[in-house]
Every structure is written in structure tokens, then in C-alpha cells.
Short mmCIF file of C-alpha atoms and ligand atoms in Angstrom, two decimals:
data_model
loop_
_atom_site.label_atom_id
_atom_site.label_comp_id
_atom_site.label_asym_id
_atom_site.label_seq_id
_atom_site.Cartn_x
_atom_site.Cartn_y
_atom_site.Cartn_z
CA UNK F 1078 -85.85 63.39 28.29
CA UNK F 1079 -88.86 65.67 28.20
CA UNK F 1080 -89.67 67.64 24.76
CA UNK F 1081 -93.49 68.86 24.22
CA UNK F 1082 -94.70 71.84 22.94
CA UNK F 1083 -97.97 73.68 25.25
CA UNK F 1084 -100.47 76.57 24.23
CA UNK F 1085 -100.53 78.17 27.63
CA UNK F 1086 -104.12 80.55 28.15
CA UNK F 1087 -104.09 84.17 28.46
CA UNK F 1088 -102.98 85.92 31.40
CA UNK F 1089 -105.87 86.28 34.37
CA UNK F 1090 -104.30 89.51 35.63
CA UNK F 1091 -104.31 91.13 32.10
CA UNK F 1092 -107.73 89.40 31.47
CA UNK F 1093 -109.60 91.07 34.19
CA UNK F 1094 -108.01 94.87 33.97
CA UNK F 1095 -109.24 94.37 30.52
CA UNK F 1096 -112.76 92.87 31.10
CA UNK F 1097 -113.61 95.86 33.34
CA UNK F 1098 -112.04 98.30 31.50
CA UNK F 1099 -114.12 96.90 28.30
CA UNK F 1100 -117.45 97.16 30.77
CA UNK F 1101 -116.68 100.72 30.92
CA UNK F 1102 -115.56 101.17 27.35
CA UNK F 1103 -117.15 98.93 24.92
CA UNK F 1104 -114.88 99.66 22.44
CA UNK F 1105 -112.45 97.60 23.59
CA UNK F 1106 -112.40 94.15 21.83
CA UNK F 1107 -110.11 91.54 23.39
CA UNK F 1108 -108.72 88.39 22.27
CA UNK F 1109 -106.77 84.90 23.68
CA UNK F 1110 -108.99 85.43 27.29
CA UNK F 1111 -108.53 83.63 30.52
CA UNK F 1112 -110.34 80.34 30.21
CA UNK F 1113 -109.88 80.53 34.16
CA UNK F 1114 -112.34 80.54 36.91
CA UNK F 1115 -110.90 83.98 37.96
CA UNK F 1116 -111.82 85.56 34.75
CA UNK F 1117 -115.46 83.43 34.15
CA UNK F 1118 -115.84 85.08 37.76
CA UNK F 1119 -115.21 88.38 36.28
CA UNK F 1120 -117.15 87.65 33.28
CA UNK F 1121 -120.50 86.45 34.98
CA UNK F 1122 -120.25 89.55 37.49
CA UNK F 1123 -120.22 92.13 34.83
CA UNK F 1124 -122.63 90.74 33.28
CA UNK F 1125 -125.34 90.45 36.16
CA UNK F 1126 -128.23 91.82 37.07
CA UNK F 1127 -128.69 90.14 40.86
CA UNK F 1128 -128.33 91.92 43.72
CA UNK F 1129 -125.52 89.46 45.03
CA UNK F 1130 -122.63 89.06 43.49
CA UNK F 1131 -120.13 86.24 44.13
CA UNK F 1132 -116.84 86.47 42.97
CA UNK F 1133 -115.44 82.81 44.74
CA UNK F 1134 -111.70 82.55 45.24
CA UNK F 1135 -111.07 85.84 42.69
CA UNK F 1136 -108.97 88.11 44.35
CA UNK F 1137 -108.84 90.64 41.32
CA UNK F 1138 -112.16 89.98 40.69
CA UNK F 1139 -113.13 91.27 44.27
CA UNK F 1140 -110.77 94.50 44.31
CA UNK F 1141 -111.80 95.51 41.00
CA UNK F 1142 -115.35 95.33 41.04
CA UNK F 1143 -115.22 97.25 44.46
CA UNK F 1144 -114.01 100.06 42.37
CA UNK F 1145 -116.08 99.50 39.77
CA UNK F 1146 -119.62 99.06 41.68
CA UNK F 1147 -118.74 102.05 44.15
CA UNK F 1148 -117.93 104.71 40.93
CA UNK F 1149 -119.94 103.20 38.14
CA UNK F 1150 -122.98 100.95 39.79
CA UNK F 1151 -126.31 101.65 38.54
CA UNK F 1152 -127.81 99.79 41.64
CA UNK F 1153 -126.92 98.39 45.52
CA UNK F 1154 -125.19 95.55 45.18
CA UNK F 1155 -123.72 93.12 48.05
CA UNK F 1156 -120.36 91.36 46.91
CA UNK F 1157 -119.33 88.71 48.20
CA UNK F 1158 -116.77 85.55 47.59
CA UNK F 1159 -115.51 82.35 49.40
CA UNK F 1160 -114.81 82.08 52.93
CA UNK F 1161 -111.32 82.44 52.22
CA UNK F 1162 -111.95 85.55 50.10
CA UNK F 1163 -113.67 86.98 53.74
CA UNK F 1164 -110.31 86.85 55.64
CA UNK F 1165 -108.51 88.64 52.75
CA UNK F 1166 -108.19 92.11 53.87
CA UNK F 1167 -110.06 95.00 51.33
CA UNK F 1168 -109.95 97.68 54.33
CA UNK F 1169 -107.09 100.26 52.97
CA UNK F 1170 -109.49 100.32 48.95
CA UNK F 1171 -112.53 100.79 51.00
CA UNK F 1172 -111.30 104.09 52.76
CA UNK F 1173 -109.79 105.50 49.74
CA UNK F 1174 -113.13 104.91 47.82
CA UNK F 1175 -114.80 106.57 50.68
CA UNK F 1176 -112.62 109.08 50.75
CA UNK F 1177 -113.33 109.80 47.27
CA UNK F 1178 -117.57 109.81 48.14
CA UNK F 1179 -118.25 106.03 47.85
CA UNK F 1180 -120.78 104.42 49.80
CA UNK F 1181 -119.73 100.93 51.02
CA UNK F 1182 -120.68 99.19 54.15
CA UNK F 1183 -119.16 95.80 55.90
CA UNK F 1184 -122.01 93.11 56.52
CA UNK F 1185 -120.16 91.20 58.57
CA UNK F 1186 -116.21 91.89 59.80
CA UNK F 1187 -114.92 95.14 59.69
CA UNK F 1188 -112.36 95.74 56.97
CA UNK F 1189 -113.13 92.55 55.28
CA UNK F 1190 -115.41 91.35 52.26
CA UNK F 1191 -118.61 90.45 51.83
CA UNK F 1192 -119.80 94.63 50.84
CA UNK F 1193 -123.00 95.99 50.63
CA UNK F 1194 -122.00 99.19 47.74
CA UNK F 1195 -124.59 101.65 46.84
CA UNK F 1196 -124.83 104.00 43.91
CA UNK F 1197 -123.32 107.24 44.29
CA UNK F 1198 -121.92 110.47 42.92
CA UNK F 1199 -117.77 110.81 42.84
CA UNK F 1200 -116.66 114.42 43.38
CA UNK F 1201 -113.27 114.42 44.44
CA UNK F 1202 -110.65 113.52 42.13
CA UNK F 1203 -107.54 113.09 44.64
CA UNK F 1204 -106.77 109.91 46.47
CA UNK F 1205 -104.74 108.64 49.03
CA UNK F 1206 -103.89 104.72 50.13
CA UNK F 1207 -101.32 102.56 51.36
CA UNK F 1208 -99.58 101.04 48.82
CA UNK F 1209 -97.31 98.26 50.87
CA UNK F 1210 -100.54 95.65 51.66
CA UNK F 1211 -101.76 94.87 47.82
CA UNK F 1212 -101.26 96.83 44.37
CA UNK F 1213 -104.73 95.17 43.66
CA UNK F 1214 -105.79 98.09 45.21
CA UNK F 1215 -103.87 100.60 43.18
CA UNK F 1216 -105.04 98.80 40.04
CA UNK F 1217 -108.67 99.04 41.37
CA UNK F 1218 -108.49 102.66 41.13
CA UNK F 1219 -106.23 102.92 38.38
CA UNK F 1220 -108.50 100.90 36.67
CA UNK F 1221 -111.95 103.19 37.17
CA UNK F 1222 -110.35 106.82 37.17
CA UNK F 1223 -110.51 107.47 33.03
CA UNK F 1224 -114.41 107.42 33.42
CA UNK F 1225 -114.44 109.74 36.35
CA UNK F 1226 -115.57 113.26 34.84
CA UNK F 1227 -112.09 114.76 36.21
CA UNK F 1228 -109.53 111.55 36.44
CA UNK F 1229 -107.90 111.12 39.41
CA UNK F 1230 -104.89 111.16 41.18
CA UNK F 1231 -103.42 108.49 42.97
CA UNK F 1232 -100.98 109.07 46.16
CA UNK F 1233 -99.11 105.47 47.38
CA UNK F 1234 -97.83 105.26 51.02
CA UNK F 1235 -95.67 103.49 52.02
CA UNK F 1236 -92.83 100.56 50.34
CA UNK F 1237 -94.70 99.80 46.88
CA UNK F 1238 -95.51 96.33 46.79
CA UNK F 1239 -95.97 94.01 43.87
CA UNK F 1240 -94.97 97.06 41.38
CA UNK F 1241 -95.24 95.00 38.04
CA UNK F 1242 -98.76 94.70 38.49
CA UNK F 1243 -99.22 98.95 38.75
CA UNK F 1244 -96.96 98.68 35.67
CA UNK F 1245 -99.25 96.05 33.95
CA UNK F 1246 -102.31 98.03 34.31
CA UNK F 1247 -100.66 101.49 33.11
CA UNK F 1248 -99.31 99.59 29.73
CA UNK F 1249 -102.95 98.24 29.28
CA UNK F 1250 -104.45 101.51 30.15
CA UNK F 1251 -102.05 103.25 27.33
CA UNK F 1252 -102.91 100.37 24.85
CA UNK F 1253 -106.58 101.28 24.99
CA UNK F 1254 -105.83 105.06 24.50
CA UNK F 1255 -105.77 106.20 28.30
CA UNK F 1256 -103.00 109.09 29.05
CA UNK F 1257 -101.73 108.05 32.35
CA UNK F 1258 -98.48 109.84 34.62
CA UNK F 1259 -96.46 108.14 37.06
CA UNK F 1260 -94.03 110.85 39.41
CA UNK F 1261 -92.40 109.21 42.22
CA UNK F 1262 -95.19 108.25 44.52
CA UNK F 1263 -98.14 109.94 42.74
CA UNK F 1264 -100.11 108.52 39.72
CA UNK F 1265 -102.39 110.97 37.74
CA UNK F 1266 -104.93 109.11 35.27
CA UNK F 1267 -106.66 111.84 32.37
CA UNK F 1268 -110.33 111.63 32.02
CA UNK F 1269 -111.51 109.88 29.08
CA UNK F 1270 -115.42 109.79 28.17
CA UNK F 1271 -115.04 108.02 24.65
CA UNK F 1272 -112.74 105.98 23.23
CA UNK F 1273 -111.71 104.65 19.20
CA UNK F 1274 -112.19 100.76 18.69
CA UNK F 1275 -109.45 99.19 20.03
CA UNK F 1276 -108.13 95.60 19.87
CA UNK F 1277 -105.95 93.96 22.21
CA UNK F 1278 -104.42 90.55 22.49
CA UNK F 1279 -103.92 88.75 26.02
CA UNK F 1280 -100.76 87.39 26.59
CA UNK F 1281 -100.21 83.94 27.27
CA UNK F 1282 -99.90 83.75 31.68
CA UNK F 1283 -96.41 83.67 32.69
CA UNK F 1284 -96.90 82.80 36.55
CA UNK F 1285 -98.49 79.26 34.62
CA UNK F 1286 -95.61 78.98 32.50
CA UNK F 1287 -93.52 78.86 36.01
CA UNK F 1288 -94.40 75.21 36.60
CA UNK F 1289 -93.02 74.04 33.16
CA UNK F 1290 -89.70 75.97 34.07
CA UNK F 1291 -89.21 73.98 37.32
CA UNK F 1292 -90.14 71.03 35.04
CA UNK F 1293 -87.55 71.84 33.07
CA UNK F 1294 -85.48 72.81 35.90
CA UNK F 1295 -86.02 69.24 37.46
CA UNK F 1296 -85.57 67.27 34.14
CA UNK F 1297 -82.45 65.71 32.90
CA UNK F 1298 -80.11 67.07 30.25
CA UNK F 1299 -81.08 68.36 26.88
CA UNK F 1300 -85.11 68.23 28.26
CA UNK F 1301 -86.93 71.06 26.64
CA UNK F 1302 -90.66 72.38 26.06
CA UNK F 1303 -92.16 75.47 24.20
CA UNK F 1304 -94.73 77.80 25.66
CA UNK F 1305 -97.07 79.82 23.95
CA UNK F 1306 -98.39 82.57 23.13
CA UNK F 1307 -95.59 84.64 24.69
CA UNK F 1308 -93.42 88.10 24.34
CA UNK F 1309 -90.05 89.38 24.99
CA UNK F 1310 -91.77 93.06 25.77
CA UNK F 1311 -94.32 91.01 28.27
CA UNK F 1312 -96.50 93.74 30.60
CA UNK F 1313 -95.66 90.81 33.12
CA UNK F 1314 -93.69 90.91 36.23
CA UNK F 1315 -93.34 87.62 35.86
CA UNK F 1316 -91.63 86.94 32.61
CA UNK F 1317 -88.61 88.07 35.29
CA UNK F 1318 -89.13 84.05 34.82
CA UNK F 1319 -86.34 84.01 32.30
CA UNK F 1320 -83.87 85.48 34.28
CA UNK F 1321 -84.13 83.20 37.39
CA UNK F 1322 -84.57 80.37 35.90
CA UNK F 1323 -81.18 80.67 33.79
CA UNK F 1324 -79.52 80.33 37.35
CA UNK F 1325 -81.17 77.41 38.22
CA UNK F 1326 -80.38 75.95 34.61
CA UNK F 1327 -82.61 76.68 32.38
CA UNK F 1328 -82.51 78.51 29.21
CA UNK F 1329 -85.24 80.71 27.56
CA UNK F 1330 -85.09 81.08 23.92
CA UNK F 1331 -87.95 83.87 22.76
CA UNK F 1332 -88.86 82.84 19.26
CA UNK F 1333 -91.68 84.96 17.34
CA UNK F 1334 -94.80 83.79 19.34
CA UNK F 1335 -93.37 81.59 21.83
CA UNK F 1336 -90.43 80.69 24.17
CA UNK F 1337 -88.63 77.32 24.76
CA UNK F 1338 -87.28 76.23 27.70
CA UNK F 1339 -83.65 74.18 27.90
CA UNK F 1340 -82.25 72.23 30.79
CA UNK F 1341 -78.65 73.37 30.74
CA UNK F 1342 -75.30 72.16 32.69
CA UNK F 1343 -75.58 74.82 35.48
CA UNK F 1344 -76.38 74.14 39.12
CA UNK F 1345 -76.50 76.75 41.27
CA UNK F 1346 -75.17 76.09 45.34
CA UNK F 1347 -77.45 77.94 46.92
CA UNK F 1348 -80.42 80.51 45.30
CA UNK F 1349 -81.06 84.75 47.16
CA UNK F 1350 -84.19 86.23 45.65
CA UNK F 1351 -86.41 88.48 46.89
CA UNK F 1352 -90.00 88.34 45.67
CA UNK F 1353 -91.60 91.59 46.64
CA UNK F 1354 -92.34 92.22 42.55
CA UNK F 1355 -93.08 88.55 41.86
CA UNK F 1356 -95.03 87.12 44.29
CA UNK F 1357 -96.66 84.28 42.50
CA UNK F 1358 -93.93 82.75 41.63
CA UNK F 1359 -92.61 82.08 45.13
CA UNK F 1360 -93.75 78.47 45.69
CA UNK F 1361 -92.76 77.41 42.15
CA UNK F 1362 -89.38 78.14 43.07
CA UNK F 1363 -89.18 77.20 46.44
CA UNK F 1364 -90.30 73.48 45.21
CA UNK F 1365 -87.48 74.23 42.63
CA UNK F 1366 -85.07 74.60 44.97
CA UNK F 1367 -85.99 71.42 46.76
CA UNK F 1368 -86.39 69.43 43.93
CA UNK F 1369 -82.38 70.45 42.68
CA UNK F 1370 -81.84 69.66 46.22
CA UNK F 1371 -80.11 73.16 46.69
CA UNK F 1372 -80.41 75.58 49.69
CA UNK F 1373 -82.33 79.19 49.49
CA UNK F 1374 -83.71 82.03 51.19
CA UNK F 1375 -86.41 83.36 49.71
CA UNK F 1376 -87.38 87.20 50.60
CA UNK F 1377 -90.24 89.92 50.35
CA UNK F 1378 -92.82 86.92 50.85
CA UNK F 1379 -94.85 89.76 52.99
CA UNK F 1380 -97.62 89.61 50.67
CA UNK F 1381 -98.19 85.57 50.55
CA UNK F 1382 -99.80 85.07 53.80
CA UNK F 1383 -103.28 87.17 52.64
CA UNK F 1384 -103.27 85.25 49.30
CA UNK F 1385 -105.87 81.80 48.67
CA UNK F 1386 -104.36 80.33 51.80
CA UNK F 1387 -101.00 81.97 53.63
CA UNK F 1388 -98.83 80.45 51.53
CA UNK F 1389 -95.89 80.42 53.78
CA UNK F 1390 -97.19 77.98 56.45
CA UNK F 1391 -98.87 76.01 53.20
CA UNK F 1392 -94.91 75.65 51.99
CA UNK F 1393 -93.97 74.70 55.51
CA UNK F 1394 -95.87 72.28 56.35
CA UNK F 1395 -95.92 70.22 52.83
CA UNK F 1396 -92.25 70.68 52.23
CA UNK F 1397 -92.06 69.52 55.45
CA UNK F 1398 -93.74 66.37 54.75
CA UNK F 1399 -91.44 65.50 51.26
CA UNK F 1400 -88.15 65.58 54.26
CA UNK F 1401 -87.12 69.22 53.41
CA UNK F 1402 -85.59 71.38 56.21
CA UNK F 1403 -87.48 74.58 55.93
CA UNK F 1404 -87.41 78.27 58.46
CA UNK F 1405 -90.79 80.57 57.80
CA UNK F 1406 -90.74 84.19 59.16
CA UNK F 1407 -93.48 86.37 58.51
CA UNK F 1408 -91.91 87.56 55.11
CA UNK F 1409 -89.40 85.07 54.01
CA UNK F 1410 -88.40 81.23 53.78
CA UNK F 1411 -85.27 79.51 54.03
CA UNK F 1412 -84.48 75.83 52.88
CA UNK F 1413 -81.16 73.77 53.69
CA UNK F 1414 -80.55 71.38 51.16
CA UNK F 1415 -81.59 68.30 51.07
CA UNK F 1416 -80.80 65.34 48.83
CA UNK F 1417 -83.51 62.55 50.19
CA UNK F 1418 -87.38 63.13 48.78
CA UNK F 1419 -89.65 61.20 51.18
CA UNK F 1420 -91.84 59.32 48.40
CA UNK F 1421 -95.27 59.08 48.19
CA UNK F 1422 -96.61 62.30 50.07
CA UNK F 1423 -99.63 63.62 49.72
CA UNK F 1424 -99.59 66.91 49.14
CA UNK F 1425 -102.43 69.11 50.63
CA UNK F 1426 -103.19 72.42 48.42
CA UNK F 1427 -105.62 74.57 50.70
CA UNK F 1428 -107.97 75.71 47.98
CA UNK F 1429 -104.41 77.35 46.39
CA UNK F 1430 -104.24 76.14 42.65
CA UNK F 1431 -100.36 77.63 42.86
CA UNK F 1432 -99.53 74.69 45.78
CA UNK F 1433 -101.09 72.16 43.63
CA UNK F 1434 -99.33 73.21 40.38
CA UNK F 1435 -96.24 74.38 42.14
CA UNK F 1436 -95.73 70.64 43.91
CA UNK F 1437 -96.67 68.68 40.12
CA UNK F 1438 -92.79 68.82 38.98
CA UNK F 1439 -91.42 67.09 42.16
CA UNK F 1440 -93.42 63.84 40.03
CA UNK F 1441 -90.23 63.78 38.00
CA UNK F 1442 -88.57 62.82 41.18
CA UNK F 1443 -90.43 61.16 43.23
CA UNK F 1444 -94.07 59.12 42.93
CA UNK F 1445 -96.46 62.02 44.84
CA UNK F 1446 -99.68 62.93 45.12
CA UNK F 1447 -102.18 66.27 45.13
CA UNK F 1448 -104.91 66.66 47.01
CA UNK F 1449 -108.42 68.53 45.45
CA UNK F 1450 -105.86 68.37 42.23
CA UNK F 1451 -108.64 70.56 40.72
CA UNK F 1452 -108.47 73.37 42.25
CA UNK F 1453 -105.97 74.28 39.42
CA UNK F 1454 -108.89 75.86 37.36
CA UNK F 1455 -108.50 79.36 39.74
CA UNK F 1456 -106.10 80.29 37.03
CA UNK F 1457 -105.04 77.43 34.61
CA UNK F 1458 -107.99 74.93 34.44
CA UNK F 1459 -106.45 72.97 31.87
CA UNK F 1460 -103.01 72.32 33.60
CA UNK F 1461 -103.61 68.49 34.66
CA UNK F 1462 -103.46 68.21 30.36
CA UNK F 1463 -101.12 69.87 29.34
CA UNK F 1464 -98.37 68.27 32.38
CA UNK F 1465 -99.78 65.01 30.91
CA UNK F 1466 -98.25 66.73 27.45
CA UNK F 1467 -94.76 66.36 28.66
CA UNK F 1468 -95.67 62.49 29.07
CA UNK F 1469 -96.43 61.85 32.89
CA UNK F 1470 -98.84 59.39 34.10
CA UNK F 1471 -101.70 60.79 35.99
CA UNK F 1472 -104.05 59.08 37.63
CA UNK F 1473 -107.09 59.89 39.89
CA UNK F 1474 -107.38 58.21 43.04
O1 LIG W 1818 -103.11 92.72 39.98
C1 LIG W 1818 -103.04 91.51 39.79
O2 LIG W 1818 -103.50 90.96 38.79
C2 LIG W 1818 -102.36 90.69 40.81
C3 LIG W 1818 -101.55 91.26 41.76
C4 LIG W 1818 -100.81 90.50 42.77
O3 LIG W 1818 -101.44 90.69 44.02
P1 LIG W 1818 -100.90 91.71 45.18
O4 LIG W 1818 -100.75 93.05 44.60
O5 LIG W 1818 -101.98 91.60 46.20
O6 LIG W 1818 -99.58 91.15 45.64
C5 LIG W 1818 -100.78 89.01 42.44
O7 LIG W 1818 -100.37 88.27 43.56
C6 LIG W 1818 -102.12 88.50 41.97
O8 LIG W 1818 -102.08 87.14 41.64
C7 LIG W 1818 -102.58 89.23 40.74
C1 LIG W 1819 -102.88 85.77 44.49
C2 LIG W 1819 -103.48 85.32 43.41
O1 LIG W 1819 -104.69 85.71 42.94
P1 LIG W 1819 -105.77 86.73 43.52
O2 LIG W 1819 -105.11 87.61 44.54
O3 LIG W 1819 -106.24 87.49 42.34
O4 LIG W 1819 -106.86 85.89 44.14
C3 LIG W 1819 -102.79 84.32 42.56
O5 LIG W 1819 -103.31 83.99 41.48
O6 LIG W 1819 -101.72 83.81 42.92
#
């Protein structure tokens, strides 16, 4: 029976809206940061004076500073990340930005990172973008329109993808003081030149707190663990956590700072859910859903295949090798159940710390093993510890 109690670090996605938005207002004083390498890539980029600027695997990292070299640079900057991060597409943020009077070139494939962006003057105050690719882009905008002289206003195209994350960054930017308006499909952000002191505190990261509910979800009877530092009001998408995971047995009880997790009676037969607000959490639950040996189909998975690796084959191909019966289509994934674990897999993660961290609770059933089991420190560098917290062996091969 599992019982441990784990401080879980501050959420990356809050983490970096706030580290830019505290570049642009210094006011802003923020506490329980990121210790990930998403938000150290942040961090050293806002801080630099090179010319190139290398943001890694840092998908946040790369939209936002787009936006924020393109409206607020003081110099020509190239920025660049991973060889993943150049097949991640950036294409639909650098047309709006144009569109707006940025100047941003492609040095090497059209539509795709690394960017040369110069300085330059914004005029227009009205933009337009598709909104069904990545809300990354949204919040890139969202996230540099109270220093333009006249705000802005935002017009999404399209199916809204990944909406929590819009909603995230318009709680943060009211926290800090910022009068923002959502209508329908348009989003107006008020101009704001200075702003009071202001303190905020990160939330613990819920999409991290995901592999401790499939642990729980995988564990026998009466198993428990409490997370913290986390809310019942959470500007997270994915504290939807709670919810799902009471169908697949486990129980969240919010106490004042924290939440802990039970392992209830329930099993559920087979699991619907579509993920077009929660798209992090796919593979935790997917490898959930294996573990309990249940069936599911798993929807609005458009998103994953742009992500640190597409995520979809990733799940394929490694459930694949534990035994499971698994269907990809371009936007969802089925599983049959399956009661037999093939033992002793080795897992490959793709430079994905959610595959690596998303695979750890099948240990409870099977002996298994992660490949490049450090590539965990994208978002959660210390997650290898804290696992070991709930009293599995680990040991490097
Ligand atoms: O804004 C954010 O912090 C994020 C938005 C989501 O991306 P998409 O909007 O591209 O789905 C999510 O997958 C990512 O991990 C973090
Ligand atoms: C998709 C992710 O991150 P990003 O897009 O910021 O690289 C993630 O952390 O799952």
C-alpha cells in the first residue's frame, strides 16, 4: 500500500506567462517558480544580451518570446531551439505579428523556427489568427498587448483549441492588474504603461501531479499520497484531473494547501474523453487505462502530434511493445483491454519528459524500464525523487 506525501514545483505554463509579463512589468514579484528546464530556458533568455537565443525543447518559451522580441526587442535577435523545436510549426503567430508591423524572417524552413526578429514600431492594434493549431499563440499575444500604446484586439478562427490555457493567461493577466474582455471569438486586452507592486504565487503543476494519480490509480486499495502546493480555484485546465480520475478510482480530497489522492473500489469498463482542453494529460491516462487493463477511446488528440515528439505514434508504438492493442488516427486513440503486461520493456521516450513520466506507474505492475529517464527535467526535473517517495526501487542501468 502506497502512502507518501510530495511538494510538487510550480506550474511551467503559469511560470513563463509570468516571467515575461514580469520582463515587461517589473513590478511583478513571483514566488514557488518552475525549477524546470522550460522555465530556466525562459529565465536565461530574458535575461540575455547575445544575439542568439536558444530556447531547447521550450515550446512556451519559443511562442512567447516571438511576441515578446517582435513588440518589445531593443535589438535583432535570431531564436532558435532544438531540432525538434524546428519541426514545430510557429507559421499562423508569425503572420499575425506581421500583420500587426513585426519584422520576422525564417532562416531556414518556411513557417518554422529558428527566427531572425528585428526591432520595430507596432501601429496597429487589431489582430487576426487561427486559433484551432496552438493557444500558445493566443497567449503570445495576449501576453504582450498591455504594453502596446493602444492594447489590442485579438480575433480567433476557427474551433478554439486548448481553451484553459487562453483562460490561464487572462486570470494571470487580471491578477497583475491587466483589464482584459473576452466576447465570443474576440479578445480585447486595455493598455497598461505602469503597474502597482504586485505579488503572485505559482501554483503547484497539475499536468505533474497526473502521474501520481495513475499511481494511485494503479495501486491497491486504501493507497494514497498528498500533493502540494495546490487549489480548488486552480487557473489550470488540468486540475479537470480530479474529475477523471474519480472514474477511474481515485478520490481527490482538497485540503487548505494541498490535495490527497485515494484509491477507491470503482473500476470503470471502458473510459470516453476527449482531450481538446487537456492535452497534456493524454498519455498519463492512456497508460492508465492500460495499466487497469480497461478499454478507451481517447479524443481531440489533434494537437499531440506537433508537441516534443507526435505523441500519438510515441503511445503506439511503446504501448505496443508492453502487449496492448492500440488504433491511432490523426486525432484520437483507442485501446481494447488487455489483462497481460509484457514485462521488462524498455520504454523509449523521444526527448518527451510526459512518455517517460507517463510510462513510470506501469512499475507497480510490471518490472520496466525508461530510456534517457532524464529527460523528465523539461518540466519536473525532480520527478525520478519524488516516485522514489512513494517507495519504488530505481535503479540506473
Ligand atoms: O500555454 C501553455 O502553457 C501550454 C499550452 C498547451 O499547448 P497548445 O496550446 O499548443 O495545445 C500545452 O500543451 C502546453 O504544454 C502548455
Ligand atoms: C507540450 C508541452 O510543452 P511545450 O509546448 O511548451 O513545449 C508539454 O509540456 O507537454
Amino acid at each position: 500500500m502506497l502512502s507518501s506525501s510530495i511538494q510538487i514545483t510550480g506550474s511551467k505554463s503559469e511560470t513563463n506567462r509570468l516571467l515575461l509579463l514580469q520582463a515587461l512589468y517589473p513590478q511583478i514579484k513571483v514566488e514557488n517558480i518552475s525549477e524546470s528546464d522550460d522555465a530556466d530556458a525562459m529565465i536565461k533568455a530574458l535575461n540575455s544580451s547575445e544575439d542568439v537565443i536558444d530556447v531547447h525543447h521550450a515550446g512556451t518559451a519559443m511562442r512567447f518570446l516571438t511576441a515578446f522580441f517582435a513588440v518589445h526587442g531593443n535589438r535583432e535577435v535570431l531564436l532558435t531551439g532544438s531540432s525538434r523545436m524546428k519541426e514545430r510549426p510557429i507559421g499562423i503567430l508569425v503572420d499575425a505579428l506581421r500583420s500587426l508591423g513585426a519584422k520576422i524572417e525564417y532562416t531556414e524552413k518556411e513557417g518554422y523556427p529558428p527566427l531572425r526578429i528585428a526591432k520595430s514600431e507596432i501601429t496597429n492594434n487589431k489582430v487576426s489568427l487561427k486559433a484551432d493549431v496552438s493557444s500558445q499563440y493566443i497567449t503570445a499575444l495576449l501576453l504582450v498587448a498591455p504594453k502596446l500604446k493602444n492594447g489590442l484586439e485579438i480575433i480567433l478562427e476557427g474551433k478554439v483549441t486548448s481553451i484553459p490555457y487562453i483562460n490561464m493567461t487572462l486570470g494571470l493577466l487580471a491578477q497583475v492588474g491587466i483589464g482584459t474582455q473576452m466576447t465570443g471569438n474576440v479578445i480585447n486586452v486595455s493598455p497598461l504603461d505602469q503597474m502597482n507592486p504586485v505579488k503572485v504565487v505559482v501554483e503547484s503543476d497539475w499536468s505533474s501531479a497526473s502521474y501520481f494519480y495513475s499511481l494511485i490509480a494503479l495501486a491497491e486499495e486504501g493507497s494514497q499520497v498528498e500533493l502540494s502546493s495546490y487549489r480548488q480555484d486552480s487557473l489550470q485546465g488540468d486540475s479537470a484531473l480530479a474529475d477523471i480520475y474519480r472514474f477511474l478510482g481515485v478520490e481527490t480530497v482538497f485540503k487548505a494547501n494541498s490535495i490527497v489522492l485515494h484509491k477507491t473500489s470503482l473500476r470503470p469498463k471502458v473510459v470516453n474523453l476527449d482531450f481538446n482542453n487537456t492535452p497534456d494529460i493524454a498519455q498519463t491516462i492512456a497508460v492508465t487505462c492500460f495499466g487497469l487493463g480497461i478499454g478507451c477511446k481517447l479524443t481531440g488528440l489533434h494537437t499531440l502530434k506537433i508537441k516534443e515528439t507526435d505523441r500519438l505514434e510515441a503511445l503506439r508504438v511503446e504501448l505496443t511493445k508492453l502487449g496492448a492493442d492500440v488504433v491511432i488516427t490523426e486525432d484520437s486513440l483507442e485501446l481494447q483491454p488487455v489483462l497481460q503486461i509484457n514485462h521488462d520493456a524498455a520504454i523509449d521516450t523521444y526527448n518527451d519528459h510526459r512518455m517517460a513520466m507517463a510510462f513510470a506507474p506501469l512499475a507497480l505492475k510490471v518490472p520496466i524500464i525508461i530510456n534517457d529517464a532524464q529527460v523528465v527535467s523539461k518540466s519536473y526535473p525532480a520527478f525520478w525523487e519524488d516516485f522514489k517517495k512513494t517507495g519504488f526501487i530505481i535503479q540506473t542501468l
